[in-house]
Amino acid sequence: MPRPRQTGRHRRPEPAVAPEGAPALVLAVPGAPSAASRGLAEEIISIGRSELPGLDARIGFLEGDDATEFPSLSGVLSAVATERVARAEFARAAGHEVPAPTGPDAVVVPLLAGPDSDLLRRMRQALMDSSAAAELADVLGPHPLLAEGLHVRLSEAGLARADRARLFTVTTAADGIVLATTGGEEAVQAAGITGMLLAARLAVPVKAAALDQEGSVAAVAEQLRREGSTLLALAPYLIGPEAADGLLDTACKEADCATAEVLGAYGALGKLAVAQYAAALGIAQDAAAH
């Protein structure tokens, strides 16, 4: 039997619905395409559709090839624009009055936890190379939900105790965390904001380092040890596809510590992707407030 509709102050709010004719959300996946990165992106898109019913969501690979199962970002954007024109022409042929399209054909949401100037530059170029009128949304972080995801991954690896009843006085297996990201100094500074939120959850020092800058992880690990940390853990501030193979293994050896898994298809990423899409369009959407 269907559950009765809740009423009153504890009633769960109904999710917002994508406006009719709203632009597509195109998730831009960096890195070398693979079945794993496609599966991850599909899971994030699935969560996004549940957050905003009616959402037209697609996946475009920054290094994709339209002749394969991994379509390029520019190719997906061009297809979205072509489909939008075709739908309008079909409606007119059927005798419907169709207003002139307004707004972009698509909003591109980078599958990135933090800024990466090189990857974002290439995404902007893909937008220019397509035939679509598209906007590039912000990256997913920094955000408290990413700090929560990092905590979950650390606890899954046995490097931090799970947060109980949302209390911040948590005893951790590690007494110092290296928050490792890619994208250079700008990314390290942005990761530091999420790092402060993670430090509040774990009650241990957290310092950000650059995986793609030689010596950065080792230097941060040494700084933590000088300040009194004896058992370090590496928390990858990464979704996954943006990091080159071997980067994490090298960082663990440099820091001489264990590592948690990347954020991967952590559920909050779908919410954040929709929130950035909604923010780019000025749509009031529940996920943007979480």
PDB file of C-alpha atoms in Angstrom:
ATOM      1  CA  MET A   1       0.000   0.000   0.000  1.00  0.00           C
ATOM      2  CA  PRO A   2       1.286   3.507  -0.710  1.00  0.00           C
ATOM      3  CA  ARG A   3       2.348   5.419   2.363  1.00  0.00           C
ATOM      4  CA  PRO A   4       0.023   8.251   3.396  1.00  0.00           C
ATOM      5  CA  ARG A   5       1.196  11.709   2.424  1.00  0.00           C
ATOM      6  CA  GLN A   6       2.992  13.386   5.310  1.00  0.00           C
ATOM      7  CA  THR A   7       1.654  16.675   6.552  1.00  0.00           C
ATOM      8  CA  GLY A   8       2.873  19.349   8.929  1.00  0.00           C
ATOM      9  CA  ARG A   9       6.362  20.498   9.811  1.00  0.00           C
ATOM     10  CA  HIS A  10       7.982  17.065   9.288  1.00  0.00           C
ATOM     11  CA  ARG A  11       6.598  16.556   5.813  1.00  0.00           C
ATOM     12  CA  ARG A  12       9.403  15.866   3.350  1.00  0.00           C
ATOM     13  CA  PRO A  13       9.422  18.639   0.722  1.00  0.00           C
ATOM     14  CA  GLU A  14       8.502  17.622  -2.792  1.00  0.00           C
ATOM     15  CA  PRO A  15      11.509  17.763  -5.136  1.00  0.00           C
ATOM     16  CA  ALA A  16      11.627  20.580  -7.643  1.00  0.00           C
ATOM     17  CA  VAL A  17      10.920  19.621 -11.238  1.00  0.00           C
ATOM     18  CA  ALA A  18      12.984  20.760 -14.208  1.00  0.00           C
ATOM     19  CA  PRO A  19      11.081  23.435 -16.154  1.00  0.00           C
ATOM     20  CA  GLU A  20       9.725  22.342 -19.525  1.00  0.00           C
ATOM     21  CA  GLY A  21      12.314  22.989 -22.220  1.00  0.00           C
ATOM     22  CA  ALA A  22      15.079  23.542 -19.667  1.00  0.00           C
ATOM     23  CA  PRO A  23      18.657  23.241 -20.934  1.00  0.00           C
ATOM     24  CA  ALA A  24      20.367  19.884 -20.690  1.00  0.00           C
ATOM     25  CA  LEU A  25      22.846  19.189 -17.917  1.00  0.00           C
ATOM     26  CA  VAL A  26      26.015  17.816 -19.496  1.00  0.00           C
ATOM     27  CA  LEU A  27      28.441  16.247 -17.038  1.00  0.00           C
ATOM     28  CA  ALA A  28      31.984  16.881 -18.311  1.00  0.00           C
ATOM     29  CA  VAL A  29      34.188  13.897 -17.435  1.00  0.00           C
ATOM     30  CA  PRO A  30      37.954  14.553 -17.499  1.00  0.00           C
ATOM     31  CA  GLY A  31      40.730  12.013 -17.969  1.00  0.00           C
ATOM     32  CA  ALA A  32      41.096   9.022 -20.245  1.00  0.00           C
ATOM     33  CA  PRO A  33      37.641   7.511 -20.883  1.00  0.00           C
ATOM     34  CA  SER A  34      37.000   4.059 -19.451  1.00  0.00           C
ATOM     35  CA  ALA A  35      34.143   1.795 -18.471  1.00  0.00           C
ATOM     36  CA  ALA A  36      34.821   2.728 -14.843  1.00  0.00           C
ATOM     37  CA  SER A  37      34.593   6.485 -15.442  1.00  0.00           C
ATOM     38  CA  ARG A  38      31.458   6.039 -17.530  1.00  0.00           C
ATOM     39  CA  GLY A  39      29.840   3.946 -14.797  1.00  0.00           C
ATOM     40  CA  LEU A  40      30.759   6.535 -12.185  1.00  0.00           C
ATOM     41  CA  ALA A  41      29.317   9.358 -14.293  1.00  0.00           C
ATOM     42  CA  GLU A  42      26.121   7.388 -14.961  1.00  0.00           C
ATOM     43  CA  GLU A  43      25.624   6.833 -11.229  1.00  0.00           C
ATOM     44  CA  ILE A  44      26.076  10.543 -10.508  1.00  0.00           C
ATOM     45  CA  ILE A  45      23.662  11.428 -13.324  1.00  0.00           C
ATOM     46  CA  SER A  46      21.106   8.952 -11.937  1.00  0.00           C
ATOM     47  CA  ILE A  47      21.232  10.658  -8.542  1.00  0.00           C
ATOM     48  CA  GLY A  48      20.932  14.028 -10.274  1.00  0.00           C
ATOM     49  CA  ARG A  49      17.754  12.963 -12.062  1.00  0.00           C
ATOM     50  CA  SER A  50      16.220  11.885  -8.767  1.00  0.00           C
ATOM     51  CA  GLU A  51      17.070  15.311  -7.321  1.00  0.00           C
ATOM     52  CA  LEU A  52      15.477  17.168 -10.240  1.00  0.00           C
ATOM     53  CA  PRO A  53      12.836  15.043 -11.993  1.00  0.00           C
ATOM     54  CA  GLY A  54      12.490  15.738 -15.685  1.00  0.00           C
ATOM     55  CA  LEU A  55      16.147  16.710 -16.002  1.00  0.00           C
ATOM     56  CA  ASP A  56      17.723  16.061 -19.399  1.00  0.00           C
ATOM     57  CA  ALA A  57      21.174  14.869 -18.322  1.00  0.00           C
ATOM     58  CA  ARG A  58      23.997  13.722 -20.596  1.00  0.00           C
ATOM     59  CA  ILE A  59      27.641  12.676 -20.253  1.00  0.00           C
ATOM     60  CA  GLY A  60      30.467  14.131 -22.346  1.00  0.00           C
ATOM     61  CA  PHE A  61      34.096  13.019 -22.131  1.00  0.00           C
ATOM     62  CA  LEU A  62      36.793  15.649 -22.374  1.00  0.00           C
ATOM     63  CA  GLU A  63      39.039  13.147 -24.149  1.00  0.00           C
ATOM     64  CA  GLY A  64      36.183  11.304 -25.839  1.00  0.00           C
ATOM     65  CA  ASP A  65      35.777  10.183 -29.429  1.00  0.00           C
ATOM     66  CA  ASP A  66      32.361  10.406 -31.078  1.00  0.00           C
ATOM     67  CA  ALA A  67      33.077   7.237 -33.033  1.00  0.00           C
ATOM     68  CA  THR A  68      33.267   5.229 -29.788  1.00  0.00           C
ATOM     69  CA  GLU A  69      31.064   4.583 -26.755  1.00  0.00           C
ATOM     70  CA  PHE A  70      32.672   7.608 -25.075  1.00  0.00           C
ATOM     71  CA  PRO A  71      31.238  10.671 -26.880  1.00  0.00           C
ATOM     72  CA  SER A  72      33.238  13.875 -26.737  1.00  0.00           C
ATOM     73  CA  LEU A  73      32.002  16.856 -24.758  1.00  0.00           C
ATOM     74  CA  SER A  74      31.813  19.034 -27.886  1.00  0.00           C
ATOM     75  CA  GLY A  75      29.960  16.286 -29.777  1.00  0.00           C
ATOM     76  CA  VAL A  76      27.367  15.860 -27.028  1.00  0.00           C
ATOM     77  CA  LEU A  77      26.796  19.614 -26.876  1.00  0.00           C
ATOM     78  CA  SER A  78      26.317  19.823 -30.643  1.00  0.00           C
ATOM     79  CA  ALA A  79      23.820  16.929 -30.488  1.00  0.00           C
ATOM     80  CA  VAL A  80      21.860  18.702 -27.735  1.00  0.00           C
ATOM     81  CA  ALA A  81      21.615  21.869 -29.852  1.00  0.00           C
ATOM     82  CA  THR A  82      20.532  19.909 -32.942  1.00  0.00           C
ATOM     83  CA  GLU A  83      17.856  18.046 -30.982  1.00  0.00           C
ATOM     84  CA  ARG A  84      16.501  21.280 -29.526  1.00  0.00           C
ATOM     85  CA  VAL A  85      16.067  22.767 -33.004  1.00  0.00           C
ATOM     86  CA  ALA A  86      14.499  19.545 -34.315  1.00  0.00           C
ATOM     87  CA  ARG A  87      11.947  19.451 -31.471  1.00  0.00           C
ATOM     88  CA  ALA A  88      10.905  23.028 -32.201  1.00  0.00           C
ATOM     89  CA  GLU A  89      10.533  22.328 -35.922  1.00  0.00           C
ATOM     90  CA  PHE A  90       8.479  19.187 -35.230  1.00  0.00           C
ATOM     91  CA  ALA A  91       6.169  21.123 -32.916  1.00  0.00           C
ATOM     92  CA  ARG A  92       5.658  23.860 -35.494  1.00  0.00           C
ATOM     93  CA  ALA A  93       4.916  21.268 -38.186  1.00  0.00           C
ATOM     94  CA  ALA A  94       2.272  19.814 -35.877  1.00  0.00           C
ATOM     95  CA  GLY A  95       0.631  23.228 -35.673  1.00  0.00           C
ATOM     96  CA  HIS A  96       1.845  24.205 -32.219  1.00  0.00           C
ATOM     97  CA  GLU A  97       2.986  27.717 -31.501  1.00  0.00           C
ATOM     98  CA  VAL A  98       6.577  27.485 -30.337  1.00  0.00           C
ATOM     99  CA  PRO A  99       8.212  30.520 -28.718  1.00  0.00           C
ATOM    100  CA  ALA A 100      11.733  31.424 -29.688  1.00  0.00           C
ATOM    101  CA  PRO A 101      14.195  29.488 -27.499  1.00  0.00           C
ATOM    102  CA  THR A 102      15.688  31.423 -24.613  1.00  0.00           C
ATOM    103  CA  GLY A 103      18.700  30.609 -22.473  1.00  0.00           C
ATOM    104  CA  PRO A 104      21.479  28.172 -23.290  1.00  0.00           C
ATOM    105  CA  ASP A 105      21.083  24.792 -24.943  1.00  0.00           C
ATOM    106  CA  ALA A 106      23.049  23.174 -22.139  1.00  0.00           C
ATOM    107  CA  VAL A 107      24.853  23.773 -18.878  1.00  0.00           C
ATOM    108  CA  VAL A 108      28.159  21.928 -18.561  1.00  0.00           C
ATOM    109  CA  VAL A 109      28.981  20.788 -15.022  1.00  0.00           C
ATOM    110  CA  PRO A 110      32.647  19.809 -14.559  1.00  0.00           C
ATOM    111  CA  LEU A 111      33.122  16.497 -12.744  1.00  0.00           C
ATOM    112  CA  LEU A 112      35.761  18.095 -10.538  1.00  0.00           C
ATOM    113  CA  ALA A 113      35.913  18.558  -6.772  1.00  0.00           C
ATOM    114  CA  GLY A 114      38.020  21.694  -7.153  1.00  0.00           C
ATOM    115  CA  PRO A 115      39.439  24.064  -9.778  1.00  0.00           C
ATOM    116  CA  ASP A 116      41.916  22.826 -12.353  1.00  0.00           C
ATOM    117  CA  SER A 117      42.843  25.619 -14.741  1.00  0.00           C
ATOM    118  CA  ASP A 118      44.098  23.311 -17.509  1.00  0.00           C
ATOM    119  CA  LEU A 119      41.025  21.057 -17.498  1.00  0.00           C
ATOM    120  CA  LEU A 120      38.636  24.010 -17.256  1.00  0.00           C
ATOM    121  CA  ARG A 121      40.403  25.728 -20.160  1.00  0.00           C
ATOM    122  CA  ARG A 122      39.927  22.594 -22.263  1.00  0.00           C
ATOM    123  CA  MET A 123      36.261  22.403 -21.279  1.00  0.00           C
ATOM    124  CA  ARG A 124      35.751  26.010 -22.365  1.00  0.00           C
ATOM    125  CA  GLN A 125      37.422  25.158 -25.677  1.00  0.00           C
ATOM    126  CA  ALA A 126      35.042  22.210 -26.128  1.00  0.00           C
ATOM    127  CA  LEU A 127      32.121  24.594 -25.612  1.00  0.00           C
ATOM    128  CA  MET A 128      33.537  26.878 -28.300  1.00  0.00           C
ATOM    129  CA  ASP A 129      34.124  23.950 -30.673  1.00  0.00           C
ATOM    130  CA  SER A 130      30.503  22.811 -30.436  1.00  0.00           C
ATOM    131  CA  SER A 131      27.512  24.303 -32.239  1.00  0.00           C
ATOM    132  CA  ALA A 132      25.647  24.760 -28.953  1.00  0.00           C
ATOM    133  CA  ALA A 133      25.013  27.825 -26.867  1.00  0.00           C
ATOM    134  CA  ALA A 134      26.293  26.425 -23.573  1.00  0.00           C
ATOM    135  CA  GLU A 135      27.382  27.696 -20.176  1.00  0.00           C
ATOM    136  CA  LEU A 136      30.103  26.279 -17.958  1.00  0.00           C
ATOM    137  CA  ALA A 137      29.008  25.872 -14.324  1.00  0.00           C
ATOM    138  CA  ASP A 138      31.307  25.970 -11.306  1.00  0.00           C
ATOM    139  CA  VAL A 139      33.195  22.929 -10.041  1.00  0.00           C
ATOM    140  CA  LEU A 140      31.560  20.946  -7.231  1.00  0.00           C
ATOM    141  CA  GLY A 141      33.642  22.186  -4.302  1.00  0.00           C
ATOM    142  CA  PRO A 142      34.520  23.397  -1.825  1.00  0.00           C
ATOM    143  CA  HIS A 143      31.438  22.221   0.051  1.00  0.00           C
ATOM    144  CA  PRO A 144      30.539  20.657   3.426  1.00  0.00           C
ATOM    145  CA  LEU A 145      29.134  17.603   1.623  1.00  0.00           C
ATOM    146  CA  LEU A 146      32.582  16.923   0.177  1.00  0.00           C
ATOM    147  CA  ALA A 147      34.086  17.076   3.674  1.00  0.00           C
ATOM    148  CA  GLU A 148      31.454  14.540   4.698  1.00  0.00           C
ATOM    149  CA  GLY A 149      32.418  12.332   1.751  1.00  0.00           C
ATOM    150  CA  LEU A 150      36.115  12.502   2.646  1.00  0.00           C
ATOM    151  CA  HIS A 151      35.253  11.503   6.222  1.00  0.00           C
ATOM    152  CA  VAL A 152      33.223   8.535   4.956  1.00  0.00           C
ATOM    153  CA  ARG A 153      36.073   7.341   2.729  1.00  0.00           C
ATOM    154  CA  LEU A 154      38.592   7.664   5.586  1.00  0.00           C
ATOM    155  CA  SER A 155      36.339   5.704   7.933  1.00  0.00           C
ATOM    156  CA  GLU A 156      35.781   3.014   5.282  1.00  0.00           C
ATOM    157  CA  ALA A 157      39.567   2.577   5.096  1.00  0.00           C
ATOM    158  CA  GLY A 158      39.837   2.322   8.878  1.00  0.00           C
ATOM    159  CA  LEU A 159      41.718   5.630   9.049  1.00  0.00           C
ATOM    160  CA  ALA A 160      39.022   7.534  10.969  1.00  0.00           C
ATOM    161  CA  ARG A 161      36.115   6.511  13.141  1.00  0.00           C
ATOM    162  CA  ALA A 162      32.659   7.060  11.721  1.00  0.00           C
ATOM    163  CA  ASP A 163      30.904  10.219  12.882  1.00  0.00           C
ATOM    164  CA  ARG A 164      28.310   9.247  15.487  1.00  0.00           C
ATOM    165  CA  ALA A 165      25.219  11.383  15.953  1.00  0.00           C
ATOM    166  CA  ARG A 166      27.010  14.158  14.065  1.00  0.00           C
ATOM    167  CA  LEU A 167      29.296  14.888  17.014  1.00  0.00           C
ATOM    168  CA  PHE A 168      32.567  16.586  16.146  1.00  0.00           C
ATOM    169  CA  THR A 169      34.600  15.110  19.030  1.00  0.00           C
ATOM    170  CA  VAL A 170      35.622  12.016  17.084  1.00  0.00           C
ATOM    171  CA  THR A 171      38.622   9.828  17.922  1.00  0.00           C
ATOM    172  CA  THR A 172      40.505   9.025  14.729  1.00  0.00           C
ATOM    173  CA  ALA A 173      42.922   6.299  13.741  1.00  0.00           C
ATOM    174  CA  ALA A 174      45.126   8.941  12.097  1.00  0.00           C
ATOM    175  CA  ASP A 175      46.262  12.057  13.924  1.00  0.00           C
ATOM    176  CA  GLY A 176      47.097  14.048  10.799  1.00  0.00           C
ATOM    177  CA  ILE A 177      45.525  14.147   7.327  1.00  0.00           C
ATOM    178  CA  VAL A 178      47.162  15.058   4.019  1.00  0.00           C
ATOM    179  CA  LEU A 179      44.377  16.286   1.731  1.00  0.00           C
ATOM    180  CA  ALA A 180      45.730  15.523  -1.736  1.00  0.00           C
ATOM    181  CA  THR A 181      44.357  17.164  -4.865  1.00  0.00           C
ATOM    182  CA  THR A 182      45.303  17.995  -8.453  1.00  0.00           C
ATOM    183  CA  GLY A 183      45.181  21.305 -10.286  1.00  0.00           C
ATOM    184  CA  GLY A 184      48.125  23.202  -8.820  1.00  0.00           C
ATOM    185  CA  GLU A 185      48.216  25.949  -6.226  1.00  0.00           C
ATOM    186  CA  GLU A 186      44.710  27.264  -6.892  1.00  0.00           C
ATOM    187  CA  ALA A 187      43.299  23.795  -6.281  1.00  0.00           C
ATOM    188  CA  VAL A 188      45.326  23.419  -3.076  1.00  0.00           C
ATOM    189  CA  GLN A 189      43.934  26.695  -1.711  1.00  0.00           C
ATOM    190  CA  ALA A 190      40.352  25.664  -2.557  1.00  0.00           C
ATOM    191  CA  ALA A 191      40.907  22.220  -1.034  1.00  0.00           C
ATOM    192  CA  GLY A 192      42.089  23.930   2.121  1.00  0.00           C
ATOM    193  CA  ILE A 193      38.565  25.266   2.684  1.00  0.00           C
ATOM    194  CA  THR A 194      37.084  21.770   2.598  1.00  0.00           C
ATOM    195  CA  GLY A 195      40.071  20.671   4.670  1.00  0.00           C
ATOM    196  CA  MET A 196      39.057  23.019   7.489  1.00  0.00           C
ATOM    197  CA  LEU A 197      35.589  21.456   7.495  1.00  0.00           C
ATOM    198  CA  LEU A 198      37.138  17.977   7.582  1.00  0.00           C
ATOM    199  CA  ALA A 199      39.448  18.994  10.439  1.00  0.00           C
ATOM    200  CA  ALA A 200      36.404  20.141  12.406  1.00  0.00           C
ATOM    201  CA  ARG A 201      34.760  16.751  11.894  1.00  0.00           C
ATOM    202  CA  LEU A 202      37.857  14.736  12.864  1.00  0.00           C
ATOM    203  CA  ALA A 203      39.440  17.068  15.437  1.00  0.00           C
ATOM    204  CA  VAL A 204      42.873  16.529  13.868  1.00  0.00           C
ATOM    205  CA  PRO A 205      45.022  18.770  11.635  1.00  0.00           C
ATOM    206  CA  VAL A 206      44.336  18.602   7.903  1.00  0.00           C
ATOM    207  CA  LYS A 207      46.670  20.185   5.350  1.00  0.00           C
ATOM    208  CA  ALA A 208      46.228  20.278   1.569  1.00  0.00           C
ATOM    209  CA  ALA A 209      48.909  19.237  -0.916  1.00  0.00           C
ATOM    210  CA  ALA A 210      49.224  18.999  -4.701  1.00  0.00           C
ATOM    211  CA  LEU A 211      49.517  15.509  -6.153  1.00  0.00           C
ATOM    212  CA  ASP A 212      50.741  16.923  -9.457  1.00  0.00           C
ATOM    213  CA  GLN A 213      53.526  19.065  -7.956  1.00  0.00           C
ATOM    214  CA  GLU A 214      56.712  17.187  -7.179  1.00  0.00           C
ATOM    215  CA  GLY A 215      57.535  17.167  -3.481  1.00  0.00           C
ATOM    216  CA  SER A 216      54.297  18.834  -2.333  1.00  0.00           C
ATOM    217  CA  VAL A 217      52.817  15.792  -0.571  1.00  0.00           C
ATOM    218  CA  ALA A 218      56.115  14.884   1.095  1.00  0.00           C
ATOM    219  CA  ALA A 219      56.591  18.466   2.322  1.00  0.00           C
ATOM    220  CA  VAL A 220      53.112  18.643   3.833  1.00  0.00           C
ATOM    221  CA  ALA A 221      53.563  15.243   5.496  1.00  0.00           C
ATOM    222  CA  GLU A 222      56.854  16.400   7.015  1.00  0.00           C
ATOM    223  CA  GLN A 223      55.206  19.595   8.273  1.00  0.00           C
ATOM    224  CA  LEU A 224      52.449  17.598   9.994  1.00  0.00           C
ATOM    225  CA  ARG A 225      55.039  15.370  11.658  1.00  0.00           C
ATOM    226  CA  ARG A 226      57.052  18.368  12.865  1.00  0.00           C
ATOM    227  CA  GLU A 227      53.859  19.720  14.427  1.00  0.00           C
ATOM    228  CA  GLY A 228      53.289  16.506  16.387  1.00  0.00           C
ATOM    229  CA  SER A 229      51.345  14.103  14.145  1.00  0.00           C
ATOM    230  CA  THR A 230      52.736  10.570  14.239  1.00  0.00           C
ATOM    231  CA  LEU A 231      50.231   8.534  12.231  1.00  0.00           C
ATOM    232  CA  LEU A 232      49.276  10.172   8.935  1.00  0.00           C
ATOM    233  CA  ALA A 233      46.586   9.314   6.395  1.00  0.00           C
ATOM    234  CA  LEU A 234      46.150  10.557   2.865  1.00  0.00           C
ATOM    235  CA  ALA A 235      42.656  11.681   1.854  1.00  0.00           C
ATOM    236  CA  PRO A 236      42.321  12.074  -1.947  1.00  0.00           C
ATOM    237  CA  TYR A 237      40.293  15.189  -2.701  1.00  0.00           C
ATOM    238  CA  LEU A 238      39.443  13.669  -6.062  1.00  0.00           C
ATOM    239  CA  ILE A 239      36.419  12.197  -7.760  1.00  0.00           C
ATOM    240  CA  GLY A 240      38.662   9.832  -9.698  1.00  0.00           C
ATOM    241  CA  PRO A 241      38.871  10.302 -13.478  1.00  0.00           C
ATOM    242  CA  GLU A 242      40.842  13.576 -13.217  1.00  0.00           C
ATOM    243  CA  ALA A 243      43.902  11.927 -11.631  1.00  0.00           C
ATOM    244  CA  ALA A 244      46.542  10.207 -13.736  1.00  0.00           C
ATOM    245  CA  ASP A 245      47.279   6.567 -12.951  1.00  0.00           C
ATOM    246  CA  GLY A 246      49.945   6.107 -10.304  1.00  0.00           C
ATOM    247  CA  LEU A 247      49.667   9.546  -8.716  1.00  0.00           C
ATOM    248  CA  LEU A 248      48.152   8.275  -5.485  1.00  0.00           C
ATOM    249  CA  ASP A 249      50.590   5.370  -5.165  1.00  0.00           C
ATOM    250  CA  THR A 250      53.517   7.748  -5.567  1.00  0.00           C
ATOM    251  CA  ALA A 251      52.055  10.159  -3.022  1.00  0.00           C
ATOM    252  CA  CYS A 252      51.573   7.399  -0.445  1.00  0.00           C
ATOM    253  CA  LYS A 253      55.203   6.358  -0.801  1.00  0.00           C
ATOM    254  CA  GLU A 254      56.382   9.970  -0.487  1.00  0.00           C
ATOM    255  CA  ALA A 255      54.278  10.589   2.621  1.00  0.00           C
ATOM    256  CA  ASP A 256      54.849   7.086   4.032  1.00  0.00           C
ATOM    257  CA  CYS A 257      51.194   6.683   4.940  1.00  0.00           C
ATOM    258  CA  ALA A 258      48.022   4.797   4.096  1.00  0.00           C
ATOM    259  CA  THR A 259      45.342   6.254   1.851  1.00  0.00           C
ATOM    260  CA  ALA A 260      41.576   6.298   1.605  1.00  0.00           C
ATOM    261  CA  GLU A 261      39.730   5.779  -1.670  1.00  0.00           C
ATOM    262  CA  VAL A 262      38.791   8.679  -3.949  1.00  0.00           C
ATOM    263  CA  LEU A 263      35.313  10.177  -3.569  1.00  0.00           C
ATOM    264  CA  GLY A 264      34.062   8.220  -6.578  1.00  0.00           C
ATOM    265  CA  ALA A 265      30.295   7.967  -6.903  1.00  0.00           C
ATOM    266  CA  TYR A 266      29.610   9.350  -3.429  1.00  0.00           C
ATOM    267  CA  GLY A 267      25.890  10.162  -3.364  1.00  0.00           C
ATOM    268  CA  ALA A 268      26.271  13.855  -2.578  1.00  0.00           C
ATOM    269  CA  LEU A 269      28.063  14.464  -5.891  1.00  0.00           C
ATOM    270  CA  GLY A 270      24.786  14.050  -7.783  1.00  0.00           C
ATOM    271  CA  LYS A 271      23.170  16.648  -5.516  1.00  0.00           C
ATOM    272  CA  LEU A 272      26.072  19.047  -5.997  1.00  0.00           C
ATOM    273  CA  ALA A 273      26.031  18.632  -9.794  1.00  0.00           C
ATOM    274  CA  VAL A 274      22.339  19.566  -9.888  1.00  0.00           C
ATOM    275  CA  ALA A 275      22.948  22.427  -7.471  1.00  0.00           C
ATOM    276  CA  GLN A 276      25.613  23.911  -9.775  1.00  0.00           C
ATOM    277  CA  TYR A 277      23.313  23.427 -12.785  1.00  0.00           C
ATOM    278  CA  ALA A 278      20.467  25.163 -10.945  1.00  0.00           C
ATOM    279  CA  ALA A 279      22.743  27.988  -9.793  1.00  0.00           C
ATOM    280  CA  ALA A 280      23.951  28.610 -13.357  1.00  0.00           C
ATOM    281  CA  LEU A 281      20.323  28.943 -14.516  1.00  0.00           C
ATOM    282  CA  GLY A 282      18.969  30.752 -11.474  1.00  0.00           C
ATOM    283  CA  ILE A 283      16.548  27.876 -10.735  1.00  0.00           C
ATOM    284  CA  ALA A 284      15.402  27.512  -7.128  1.00  0.00           C
ATOM    285  CA  GLN A 285      16.376  23.942  -6.293  1.00  0.00           C
ATOM    286  CA  ASP A 286      16.512  22.109  -2.988  1.00  0.00           C
ATOM    287  CA  ALA A 287      19.968  20.640  -3.543  1.00  0.00           C
ATOM    288  CA  ALA A 288      21.507  24.080  -3.792  1.00  0.00           C
ATOM    289  CA  ALA A 289      20.639  24.723  -0.175  1.00  0.00           C
ATOM    290  CA  HIS A 290      22.049  21.484   1.263  1.00  0.00           C
TER     291      HIS A 290
END
